[in-house]
Amino acid sequence: MGWFRTVRDSRAGAEAAASARSRDPIHIRVRDLHKRYGPHHVLKGVSFDVHRGKTNLVIGPSGSGKTVLMRQLVRLERPDEGEVRVDGVDFAKLRGLELDEARRTFGMVFQMSALFDSMSVYDNVAFPLRERLGLPPKEVRERVMARLESLGIADAAGKLPSALSGGMQKRVAVARALVLESPVLVYDEPTTGLDPITTRTVDDLIVEMQERFGLTSIVISHDMASVFRIADYITFLYYGEVHASGTPRELLESLDAPTMEFVEASGVSAEILDARRYSRTSAQSAT
Amino acid sequence: MARRAAEVALAPFAEVGALARMLSEAVFWGARPRYRGRVIVESMEFVGVGSIFIITVTGLFVGAVLGLQLADGFREFGAENQTGAVVGLALAREIGPVFAALMVSSRAGSAITTELGSMRVTSQIDALVTMAVNPVQYLVVPRLIAGVVMVPVLTMLFNLVGMFGAWFVCVKLLAIDSGIFLERMRWLVDWADVRQGLIKAAVFGLAVCLIACRQGFFAGGGAAGVGRATNRSVVHSAIAILMLDYLITGLVLGQGLF
């Protein structure tokens, strides 16, 4: 009986710890992250927080290290120094099977969608379920079709990615990233190369995913037109260093010179920000 | 300047090191589950079945030219009856495996490099990693198995078609007696010769697919970079095939190496 009580207590303890973690408003803590490529010191002690269930944007000029930062976050590369704590677990230190298991935390939507071009939309979305979870075909079919229907692309299930528009490809990439039910979704430059209408569609999709599924979203972007429309929190990266971090309004009011210059160049003011946030809220209410 | 010269001089060694590293990773991941039978069969179909046409056509004409040249040369000293024997020996030991591997390199090897290179530059390989699917296990291991298994099979096909080409030219066009042609071939070519050729073919198949995978896997620089990687893949494969051919022949014959 004592053994059962110990197991029950330890389970209760683990559940309590998980519950406490899920109440922690900070989902990911990045601390003093460094990355060098030969003589190039790309990330120079980057620190910022990723807020749970919010849309967190990392912005900065080209060459500021945004994509390198993303690659460290999802452990496509190993940082030289620093921590990436996801609910208390340091991703930067994980290796082997532990790392493989932890990878389920992040769903990733790549800049060019990175869909497997030799596979149909259905097979692309089914791929992680077959390869990662080894689910039987019936269950794979149910999960894939449910995810495709929830994103309004069930009709495209049999098509190849090359037959889809840029916006549709992004939806498929999101479906593939969501199918493992990862709590964090990372978007790398999701609107690069898209026309304004498709850009707005992708922006809406990011907000929709965050709100419908309660996901924590991290968006790497330099598209200022959409940044202030969708961001709950913004981190401004400038040549490997974080120059500002906070809400969009806090960023607008920042007195840091590079941040001010970048924001001014984008043409966004407090009035425009208010108008955009209002239009976003109205659109969501209408939906 | 001196640094650049040293880099150029050491580049072949660095390349061999990178190939050895990829091979060891492939062995490590190939021995671990999951075992993807369907992906392996698809790779074997691509490397093997997809190369049947080019192997058949080149084998036929290589055999025909070989028969023509040897019969013409042997006729100088009245030994044209030996043509079948020498054609059989040359095909089984050298020409079959070398030509089959070169053809696989130019058709399947270049395609493998282009495919993996495109996957690399469009982040599809990164996507595999983020889904916790090891890209060496998923992309490289099946292609290496396909090379090791299918190039010997294609070599057998090349030998058969080549011998038929030589027989057709010698018997039907140059009026050498068919019975003598085949009998001399059976007399000189034995299982050890065929086995030597098949061992070479398996090694060449591994080398071709390894080089193709390595070049594609680490391609960079967009479409132009993939093009350069494909070019390197074909050139490196051709050099590797001929160098390995000399090395294996020297080992088998026990002479010529040192």
Coordinates of C-alpha atoms in Angstrom, one line a residue:
Chain A
M1 CA 0.0 0.0 0.0
G2 CA 2.9 2.3 0.9
W3 CA 4.4 1.8 -2.6
F4 CA 1.0 2.7 -4.2
R5 CA 0.8 5.8 -2.1
T6 CA 4.4 6.8 -3.0
V7 CA 3.6 6.4 -6.8
R8 CA 0.3 8.2 -6.4
D9 CA 2.0 11.0 -4.5
S10 CA 4.8 11.3 -7.0
R11 CA 2.3 11.4 -9.9
A12 CA 0.3 14.1 -8.0
G13 CA 3.6 16.0 -7.5
A14 CA 4.5 15.8 -11.2
E15 CA 1.0 16.9 -12.2
A16 CA 1.1 19.8 -9.7
A17 CA 4.5 20.8 -11.1
A18 CA 3.2 20.6 -14.7
S19 CA 0.1 22.6 -13.7
A20 CA 2.3 25.2 -12.0
R21 CA 4.5 25.4 -15.1
S22 CA 1.4 25.9 -17.3
R23 CA 0.3 28.8 -15.1
D24 CA 3.7 30.4 -15.5
P25 CA 3.1 33.2 -18.0
I26 CA 6.7 32.8 -19.3
H27 CA 6.8 29.7 -21.6
I28 CA 10.4 30.0 -22.7
R29 CA 13.3 31.9 -21.1
V30 CA 16.3 32.6 -23.3
R31 CA 19.3 33.7 -21.4
D32 CA 22.8 34.9 -22.5
L33 CA 22.7 33.0 -25.8
H34 CA 25.9 33.0 -27.9
K35 CA 26.6 31.6 -31.3
R36 CA 29.8 32.0 -33.3
Y37 CA 30.6 30.8 -36.9
G38 CA 34.4 31.0 -37.1
P39 CA 35.4 34.6 -36.5
H40 CA 31.8 35.8 -36.7
H41 CA 30.1 36.3 -33.4
V42 CA 26.4 36.3 -34.5
L43 CA 24.5 36.1 -31.2
K44 CA 26.1 38.1 -28.5
G45 CA 24.4 37.2 -25.3
V46 CA 20.7 37.2 -26.4
S47 CA 18.2 37.2 -23.5
F48 CA 14.4 37.5 -23.7
D49 CA 11.2 35.8 -22.6
V50 CA 8.5 34.1 -24.7
H51 CA 5.1 34.6 -23.2
R52 CA 2.7 31.6 -22.9
G53 CA -0.3 31.6 -25.3
K54 CA 0.8 34.8 -27.0
T55 CA 2.2 35.9 -30.3
N56 CA 5.8 36.8 -29.7
L57 CA 7.7 38.4 -32.6
V58 CA 11.4 38.6 -33.1
I59 CA 12.2 41.5 -35.4
G60 CA 15.3 43.1 -36.7
P61 CA 17.1 44.2 -39.9
S62 CA 18.5 41.7 -42.3
G63 CA 21.7 40.0 -41.0
S64 CA 20.8 40.8 -37.3
G65 CA 20.8 37.1 -36.4
K66 CA 17.0 36.3 -36.3
T67 CA 17.2 33.1 -38.3
V68 CA 20.3 32.0 -36.4
L69 CA 18.4 32.6 -33.1
M70 CA 15.5 30.6 -34.4
R71 CA 17.8 27.7 -35.3
Q72 CA 19.1 27.7 -31.7
L73 CA 15.6 27.8 -30.3
V74 CA 14.4 24.7 -32.1
R75 CA 17.8 23.1 -31.7
L76 CA 18.6 22.8 -35.4
E77 CA 22.0 24.0 -34.1
R78 CA 23.5 23.9 -30.6
P79 CA 24.3 27.3 -29.0
D80 CA 27.9 27.9 -27.9
E81 CA 26.8 29.3 -24.6
G82 CA 23.6 30.2 -22.8
E83 CA 20.2 28.7 -21.9
V84 CA 16.9 28.1 -23.7
R85 CA 14.6 27.0 -20.8
V86 CA 11.3 25.6 -22.0
D87 CA 9.1 25.1 -18.9
G88 CA 12.2 24.9 -16.9
V89 CA 14.0 22.3 -19.1
D90 CA 17.2 23.7 -20.7
F91 CA 17.0 22.7 -24.4
A92 CA 20.5 23.9 -25.1
K93 CA 21.9 21.0 -22.9
L94 CA 19.7 18.2 -24.3
R95 CA 21.2 15.4 -26.4
G96 CA 20.2 12.2 -28.2
L97 CA 16.8 10.6 -27.4
E98 CA 16.0 13.3 -24.8
L99 CA 16.4 15.9 -27.4
D100 CA 14.3 13.9 -29.9
E101 CA 11.5 13.7 -27.4
A102 CA 11.7 17.3 -26.5
R103 CA 11.5 18.3 -30.2
R104 CA 7.8 17.7 -30.0
T105 CA 7.5 20.9 -28.0
F106 CA 8.1 22.9 -31.2
G107 CA 6.1 22.9 -34.4
M108 CA 8.0 24.7 -37.1
V109 CA 6.8 26.6 -40.2
F110 CA 9.7 27.4 -42.4
Q111 CA 10.1 30.5 -44.6
M112 CA 9.4 28.6 -47.9
S113 CA 7.1 26.2 -46.1
A114 CA 9.6 23.3 -46.6
L115 CA 6.9 20.9 -47.7
F116 CA 8.1 17.6 -49.1
D117 CA 7.5 18.3 -52.8
S118 CA 7.3 14.6 -53.8
M119 CA 4.5 13.9 -51.4
S120 CA 0.8 15.0 -51.5
V121 CA -0.6 17.4 -49.0
Y122 CA -2.2 14.5 -47.1
D123 CA 1.2 12.6 -46.9
N124 CA 3.0 15.8 -45.8
V125 CA 0.6 16.2 -42.9
A126 CA 0.6 12.5 -42.2
F127 CA 4.4 12.2 -42.2
P128 CA 5.1 13.2 -38.6
L129 CA 2.3 10.9 -37.4
R130 CA 3.7 7.9 -39.3
E131 CA 7.4 8.6 -38.7
R132 CA 7.3 10.0 -35.2
L133 CA 4.3 8.2 -33.5
G134 CA 4.0 5.1 -35.8
L135 CA 0.2 5.4 -35.7
P136 CA -2.0 2.9 -37.6
P137 CA -3.3 4.2 -41.0
K138 CA -6.9 4.6 -39.7
E139 CA -5.9 6.9 -36.9
V140 CA -3.5 8.8 -39.1
R141 CA -6.3 9.4 -41.6
E142 CA -8.7 10.6 -38.9
R143 CA -6.1 13.0 -37.4
V144 CA -4.9 14.3 -40.7
M145 CA -8.4 15.0 -42.1
A146 CA -9.5 16.6 -38.9
R147 CA -6.5 19.0 -39.1
L148 CA -6.9 19.7 -42.8
E149 CA -10.6 20.4 -42.2
S150 CA -9.9 22.7 -39.3
L151 CA -7.7 24.8 -41.6
G152 CA -10.1 24.7 -44.5
I153 CA -7.8 22.8 -46.9
A154 CA -9.4 19.3 -46.9
D155 CA -10.1 19.6 -50.6
A156 CA -6.4 19.9 -51.3
A157 CA -5.5 16.6 -49.6
G158 CA -4.6 14.8 -52.8
K159 CA -2.7 17.7 -54.4
L160 CA 1.0 18.1 -54.6
P161 CA 2.4 21.2 -52.9
S162 CA 3.6 22.7 -56.2
A163 CA -0.1 22.9 -57.3
L164 CA -1.0 25.2 -54.3
S165 CA -0.7 28.9 -53.9
G166 CA 1.8 30.4 -51.4
G167 CA -1.0 31.0 -48.8
M168 CA -2.3 27.5 -49.2
Q169 CA 1.2 26.1 -48.8
K170 CA 1.6 28.0 -45.6
R171 CA -1.7 26.5 -44.3
V172 CA -0.4 23.0 -45.1
A173 CA 2.9 23.8 -43.3
V174 CA 0.9 24.9 -40.3
A175 CA -1.2 21.8 -40.4
R176 CA 1.9 19.7 -40.5
A177 CA 3.4 21.6 -37.6
L178 CA 0.2 21.3 -35.6
V179 CA -0.5 17.7 -36.2
L180 CA 1.8 16.5 -33.3
E181 CA -0.1 19.0 -31.0
S182 CA 3.1 20.9 -30.2
P183 CA 2.4 23.7 -27.7
V184 CA 4.8 26.2 -29.4
L185 CA 4.6 27.1 -33.0
V186 CA 7.6 28.8 -34.6
Y187 CA 7.3 30.7 -37.9
D188 CA 10.4 31.7 -39.8
E189 CA 9.8 34.8 -42.0
P190 CA 6.2 33.5 -42.8
T191 CA 5.3 36.4 -45.1
T192 CA 8.5 36.8 -47.1
G193 CA 7.9 36.8 -50.8
L194 CA 4.1 36.9 -50.5
D195 CA 1.7 39.5 -52.0
P196 CA -0.1 41.9 -49.6
I197 CA -3.4 39.9 -49.6
T198 CA -1.7 36.6 -49.0
T199 CA 0.5 38.3 -46.3
R200 CA -2.7 39.4 -44.5
T201 CA -4.1 35.9 -44.9
V202 CA -1.0 34.4 -43.3
D203 CA -1.1 37.0 -40.5
D204 CA -4.7 36.2 -39.8
L205 CA -3.8 32.5 -39.7
I206 CA -1.0 33.1 -37.1
V207 CA -3.4 34.9 -34.9
E208 CA -6.2 32.4 -35.5
M209 CA -3.9 29.5 -34.5
Q210 CA -2.7 31.2 -31.4
E211 CA -6.3 32.0 -30.3
R212 CA -8.1 28.7 -31.3
F213 CA -5.5 26.3 -30.0
G214 CA -4.0 28.5 -27.2
L215 CA -0.6 28.1 -28.8
T216 CA 2.5 30.0 -27.9
S217 CA 3.6 31.5 -31.2
I218 CA 7.1 32.8 -32.1
V219 CA 7.3 34.7 -35.3
I220 CA 10.7 35.7 -36.9
S221 CA 10.0 38.6 -39.2
H222 CA 11.2 41.9 -40.7
D223 CA 7.9 42.6 -42.3
M224 CA 6.9 45.7 -40.2
A225 CA 3.6 46.0 -41.9
S226 CA 2.3 42.9 -40.2
V227 CA 4.5 42.9 -37.1
F228 CA 2.5 45.6 -35.2
R229 CA -0.8 44.0 -36.4
I230 CA -0.3 40.6 -34.9
A231 CA 2.3 41.0 -32.1
D232 CA 1.5 40.7 -28.4
Y233 CA 5.2 41.0 -27.5
I234 CA 8.1 42.1 -29.7
T235 CA 11.8 41.5 -29.2
F236 CA 14.1 43.7 -31.3
L237 CA 17.3 42.1 -32.3
Y238 CA 20.1 44.3 -33.7
Y239 CA 23.3 42.7 -34.9
G240 CA 23.2 39.9 -32.4
E241 CA 22.0 41.9 -29.4
V242 CA 18.5 42.5 -28.0
H243 CA 17.9 46.2 -28.0
A244 CA 14.3 46.3 -26.9
S245 CA 11.7 43.8 -25.7
G246 CA 8.1 44.3 -24.7
T247 CA 4.6 45.1 -26.0
P248 CA 4.2 46.9 -29.3
R249 CA 3.5 50.1 -27.5
E250 CA 6.6 49.8 -25.3
L251 CA 8.6 49.3 -28.5
L252 CA 7.1 52.4 -30.0
E253 CA 8.0 54.4 -26.9
S254 CA 11.6 53.0 -26.7
L255 CA 14.3 55.5 -26.5
D256 CA 17.0 53.1 -27.8
A257 CA 18.5 54.7 -31.0
P258 CA 18.5 51.6 -33.3
T259 CA 15.0 50.7 -32.2
M260 CA 13.7 54.2 -32.8
E261 CA 15.3 54.3 -36.2
F262 CA 13.9 50.9 -37.2
V263 CA 10.4 51.7 -36.0
E264 CA 10.5 55.1 -37.7
A265 CA 11.6 53.6 -41.0
S266 CA 8.6 51.2 -40.8
G267 CA 6.2 54.3 -40.6
V268 CA 4.3 52.9 -37.7
S269 CA 3.0 55.4 -35.1
A270 CA 0.9 55.1 -31.9
E271 CA -2.2 56.1 -33.9
I272 CA -1.6 53.6 -36.6
L273 CA -0.9 50.9 -34.0
D274 CA -4.2 51.6 -32.2
A275 CA -6.1 51.5 -35.6
R276 CA -4.5 48.2 -36.5
R277 CA -5.2 46.6 -33.2
Y278 CA -8.8 47.9 -33.4
S279 CA -9.2 46.4 -36.9
R280 CA -7.8 43.1 -35.7
T281 CA -10.2 43.0 -32.8
S282 CA -13.1 43.9 -35.0
A283 CA -12.2 41.3 -37.5
Q284 CA -12.0 38.7 -34.8
S285 CA -15.4 39.8 -33.3
A286 CA -17.0 39.5 -36.7
T287 CA -15.6 36.0 -37.2
Chain B
M1 CA 48.3 32.6 -50.7
A2 CA 50.1 29.8 -48.8
R3 CA 47.0 29.1 -46.8
R4 CA 44.9 28.8 -49.9
A5 CA 47.5 26.4 -51.5
A6 CA 47.4 24.3 -48.3
E7 CA 43.6 24.2 -48.4
V8 CA 43.6 23.1 -52.0
A9 CA 46.2 20.4 -51.3
L10 CA 44.3 19.1 -48.3
A11 CA 40.8 19.3 -49.9
P12 CA 40.8 15.6 -51.1
F13 CA 41.7 14.4 -47.6
A14 CA 39.0 16.6 -46.1
E15 CA 36.5 15.1 -48.6
V16 CA 37.5 11.5 -47.8
G17 CA 37.1 12.4 -44.1
A18 CA 33.6 13.8 -44.7
L19 CA 32.7 10.7 -46.6
A20 CA 34.0 8.4 -43.9
R21 CA 32.0 10.4 -41.3
M22 CA 28.8 10.1 -43.3
L23 CA 29.4 6.4 -43.8
S24 CA 29.9 5.8 -40.1
E25 CA 26.7 7.8 -39.3
A26 CA 24.8 5.7 -41.9
V27 CA 26.1 2.5 -40.4
F28 CA 25.1 3.7 -36.9
W29 CA 21.6 4.9 -37.9
G30 CA 21.1 2.0 -40.3
A31 CA 21.4 -0.5 -37.5
R32 CA 18.8 1.3 -35.3
P33 CA 15.0 1.2 -35.8
R34 CA 12.9 2.4 -37.5
Y35 CA 13.6 0.2 -40.5
R36 CA 11.9 1.7 -43.5
G37 CA 11.3 -1.2 -45.9
R38 CA 9.1 0.8 -48.2
V39 CA 11.6 3.6 -48.6
I40 CA 14.4 1.1 -49.2
V41 CA 12.4 -0.6 -52.0
E42 CA 11.6 2.8 -53.5
S43 CA 15.3 3.6 -53.6
M44 CA 16.2 0.3 -55.1
E45 CA 13.6 0.8 -57.7
F46 CA 14.9 4.2 -58.5
V47 CA 18.6 3.2 -58.6
G48 CA 18.1 -0.3 -60.2
V49 CA 14.9 -0.5 -62.2
G50 CA 15.3 3.1 -63.4
S51 CA 18.7 2.3 -64.8
I52 CA 17.8 -0.8 -66.8
F53 CA 17.4 1.1 -70.1
I54 CA 20.7 3.0 -70.0
I55 CA 22.5 -0.2 -68.8
T56 CA 21.0 -2.2 -71.6
V57 CA 21.8 0.3 -74.4
T58 CA 25.4 1.0 -73.2
G59 CA 26.1 -2.7 -72.5
L60 CA 25.0 -3.7 -76.0
F61 CA 27.2 -1.2 -77.7
V62 CA 30.2 -1.6 -75.4
G63 CA 30.0 -5.4 -76.0
A64 CA 29.7 -4.9 -79.8
V65 CA 32.7 -2.5 -80.0
L66 CA 34.7 -4.8 -77.8
G67 CA 33.9 -7.8 -80.0
L68 CA 34.7 -5.7 -83.1
Q69 CA 38.1 -4.4 -81.9
L70 CA 39.3 -7.7 -80.4
A71 CA 38.3 -9.8 -83.4
D72 CA 40.1 -7.3 -85.6
G73 CA 43.2 -7.3 -83.4
F74 CA 43.3 -11.1 -82.9
R75 CA 42.9 -11.7 -86.7
E76 CA 46.4 -10.2 -87.1
F77 CA 47.9 -13.3 -85.7
G78 CA 45.0 -15.8 -86.4
A79 CA 43.6 -15.9 -83.0
E80 CA 40.1 -14.5 -83.6
N81 CA 38.6 -17.6 -82.0
Q82 CA 39.8 -16.3 -78.6
T83 CA 37.6 -13.2 -78.9
G84 CA 34.7 -14.7 -76.9
A85 CA 37.0 -15.7 -74.1
V86 CA 38.6 -12.2 -73.8
V87 CA 35.3 -10.3 -74.1
G88 CA 33.8 -12.5 -71.4
L89 CA 36.8 -12.0 -69.1
A90 CA 37.0 -8.2 -69.7
L91 CA 33.3 -7.8 -69.1
A92 CA 33.1 -9.9 -66.0
R93 CA 36.2 -8.5 -64.2
E94 CA 36.4 -4.9 -65.3
I95 CA 34.2 -3.4 -67.9
G96 CA 30.9 -4.6 -66.5
P97 CA 31.2 -3.2 -63.0
V98 CA 33.0 0.0 -64.1
F99 CA 30.6 0.9 -66.8
A100 CA 27.5 -0.1 -64.8
A101 CA 28.7 2.1 -61.9
L102 CA 29.5 5.0 -64.2
M103 CA 26.1 4.8 -65.7
V104 CA 24.4 4.6 -62.3
S105 CA 26.5 7.6 -61.2
S106 CA 25.5 9.7 -64.2
R107 CA 21.8 8.8 -64.0
A108 CA 20.9 8.0 -60.4
G109 CA 23.9 9.6 -58.5
S110 CA 23.3 13.0 -60.1
A111 CA 19.6 12.7 -59.4
I112 CA 20.2 11.8 -55.8
T113 CA 22.5 14.8 -55.3
T114 CA 20.0 17.1 -57.0
E115 CA 17.1 15.8 -54.9
L116 CA 18.9 16.0 -51.5
G117 CA 20.5 19.3 -52.5
S118 CA 17.1 20.8 -53.3
M119 CA 15.8 19.4 -50.0
R120 CA 18.7 21.1 -48.2
V121 CA 18.3 24.5 -49.8
T122 CA 14.5 24.5 -49.3
S123 CA 14.9 23.5 -45.6
Q124 CA 13.2 20.2 -46.1
I125 CA 16.1 18.4 -44.3
D126 CA 15.8 20.9 -41.4
A127 CA 12.0 20.1 -41.4
L128 CA 12.9 16.4 -40.9
V129 CA 15.2 17.3 -38.0
T130 CA 12.5 19.4 -36.3
M131 CA 10.1 16.4 -36.6
A132 CA 12.8 14.3 -34.8
V133 CA 13.3 12.2 -37.9
N134 CA 17.1 11.6 -38.4
P135 CA 17.8 12.7 -42.0
V136 CA 20.8 10.3 -42.4
Q137 CA 18.6 7.4 -41.4
Y138 CA 15.7 8.5 -43.6
L139 CA 17.5 9.8 -46.6
V140 CA 21.0 8.3 -46.8
V141 CA 20.7 4.8 -45.5
P142 CA 18.1 3.6 -48.0
R143 CA 20.1 5.0 -50.9
L144 CA 23.3 3.3 -49.7
I145 CA 21.5 0.0 -49.4
A146 CA 20.1 0.5 -52.9
G147 CA 23.5 1.2 -54.3
V148 CA 25.2 -1.8 -52.7
V149 CA 22.4 -4.2 -53.8
M150 CA 21.4 -2.9 -57.2
V151 CA 24.7 -2.0 -58.9
P152 CA 25.8 -5.7 -58.8
V153 CA 22.5 -6.7 -60.3
L154 CA 22.9 -4.1 -63.0
T155 CA 26.4 -5.3 -63.6
M156 CA 25.1 -8.8 -64.3
L157 CA 22.7 -7.3 -66.8
F158 CA 25.5 -5.3 -68.4
N159 CA 27.6 -8.4 -68.7
L160 CA 24.8 -10.4 -70.3
V161 CA 23.8 -7.7 -72.8
G162 CA 27.5 -6.9 -73.5
M163 CA 28.2 -10.6 -74.3
F164 CA 25.2 -10.7 -76.5
G165 CA 26.5 -7.6 -78.4
A166 CA 29.9 -9.1 -78.8
W167 CA 28.4 -12.5 -79.9
F168 CA 26.2 -10.7 -82.5
V169 CA 29.1 -8.8 -84.0
C170 CA 31.5 -11.7 -84.0
V171 CA 29.2 -14.4 -85.1
K172 CA 26.6 -12.7 -87.3
L173 CA 28.8 -10.0 -88.9
L174 CA 32.4 -11.3 -88.7
A175 CA 31.5 -15.0 -89.3
I176 CA 33.3 -16.4 -86.2
D177 CA 31.9 -19.8 -85.3
S178 CA 29.2 -19.5 -82.6
G179 CA 30.1 -22.7 -80.9
I180 CA 33.8 -21.8 -80.6
F181 CA 33.0 -18.2 -79.4
L182 CA 30.8 -19.5 -76.6
E183 CA 33.0 -22.5 -75.7
R184 CA 36.1 -20.3 -75.4
M185 CA 34.1 -17.9 -73.2
R186 CA 33.0 -20.8 -70.9
W187 CA 36.5 -22.1 -70.9
L188 CA 38.2 -18.9 -69.7
V189 CA 35.5 -17.2 -67.5
D190 CA 34.8 -18.9 -64.3
W191 CA 32.8 -18.0 -61.1
A192 CA 35.9 -16.3 -59.5
D193 CA 35.9 -13.8 -62.3
V194 CA 32.2 -13.0 -62.0
R195 CA 32.6 -12.8 -58.2
Q196 CA 35.4 -10.3 -58.5
G197 CA 33.3 -8.2 -60.7
L198 CA 30.3 -8.3 -58.4
I199 CA 32.4 -7.4 -55.3
K200 CA 33.7 -4.4 -57.3
A201 CA 30.2 -3.5 -58.3
A202 CA 29.0 -3.5 -54.7
V203 CA 31.9 -1.3 -53.6
F204 CA 31.3 1.1 -56.5
G205 CA 27.6 1.2 -55.8
L206 CA 28.3 2.2 -52.2
A207 CA 30.8 4.8 -53.3
V208 CA 28.6 6.3 -55.9
C209 CA 25.6 6.6 -53.6
L210 CA 27.7 7.8 -50.7
I211 CA 29.3 10.6 -52.8
A212 CA 25.9 11.5 -54.2
C213 CA 24.3 11.7 -50.8
R214 CA 27.2 13.6 -49.2
Q215 CA 27.3 16.2 -52.0
G216 CA 23.5 16.7 -51.9
F217 CA 23.2 16.6 -48.1
F218 CA 25.7 19.5 -47.7
A219 CA 24.8 21.5 -50.7
G220 CA 24.3 25.2 -50.2
G221 CA 24.0 28.4 -52.2
G222 CA 20.6 28.0 -53.8
A223 CA 20.0 26.5 -57.3
A224 CA 23.5 27.3 -58.5
G225 CA 25.0 25.6 -55.5
V226 CA 22.9 22.5 -56.1
G227 CA 24.1 22.5 -59.7
R228 CA 27.7 22.7 -58.6
A229 CA 27.1 19.9 -56.1
T230 CA 25.7 17.7 -58.8
N231 CA 28.7 18.4 -61.0
R232 CA 31.1 17.5 -58.2
S233 CA 29.1 14.3 -57.5
V234 CA 29.5 13.0 -61.0
V235 CA 33.2 13.9 -61.3
H236 CA 34.1 12.6 -57.8
S237 CA 32.2 9.4 -58.5
A238 CA 34.0 8.8 -61.8
I239 CA 37.4 9.3 -60.1
A240 CA 36.4 7.1 -57.1
I241 CA 35.2 4.3 -59.3
L242 CA 38.5 4.2 -61.3
M243 CA 40.7 4.5 -58.2
L244 CA 38.8 1.9 -56.3
D245 CA 38.9 -0.4 -59.4
Y246 CA 42.7 -0.3 -59.4
L247 CA 42.9 -0.8 -55.6
I248 CA 40.5 -3.8 -55.6
T249 CA 42.2 -5.3 -58.7
G250 CA 45.6 -4.9 -57.0
L251 CA 44.2 -6.5 -53.8
V252 CA 42.6 -9.4 -55.6
L253 CA 45.6 -10.1 -57.9
G254 CA 48.1 -9.5 -55.0
Q255 CA 50.3 -7.3 -57.1
G256 CA 50.7 -3.8 -58.5
L257 CA 49.9 -1.9 -55.3
F258 CA 53.3 -1.5 -53.7

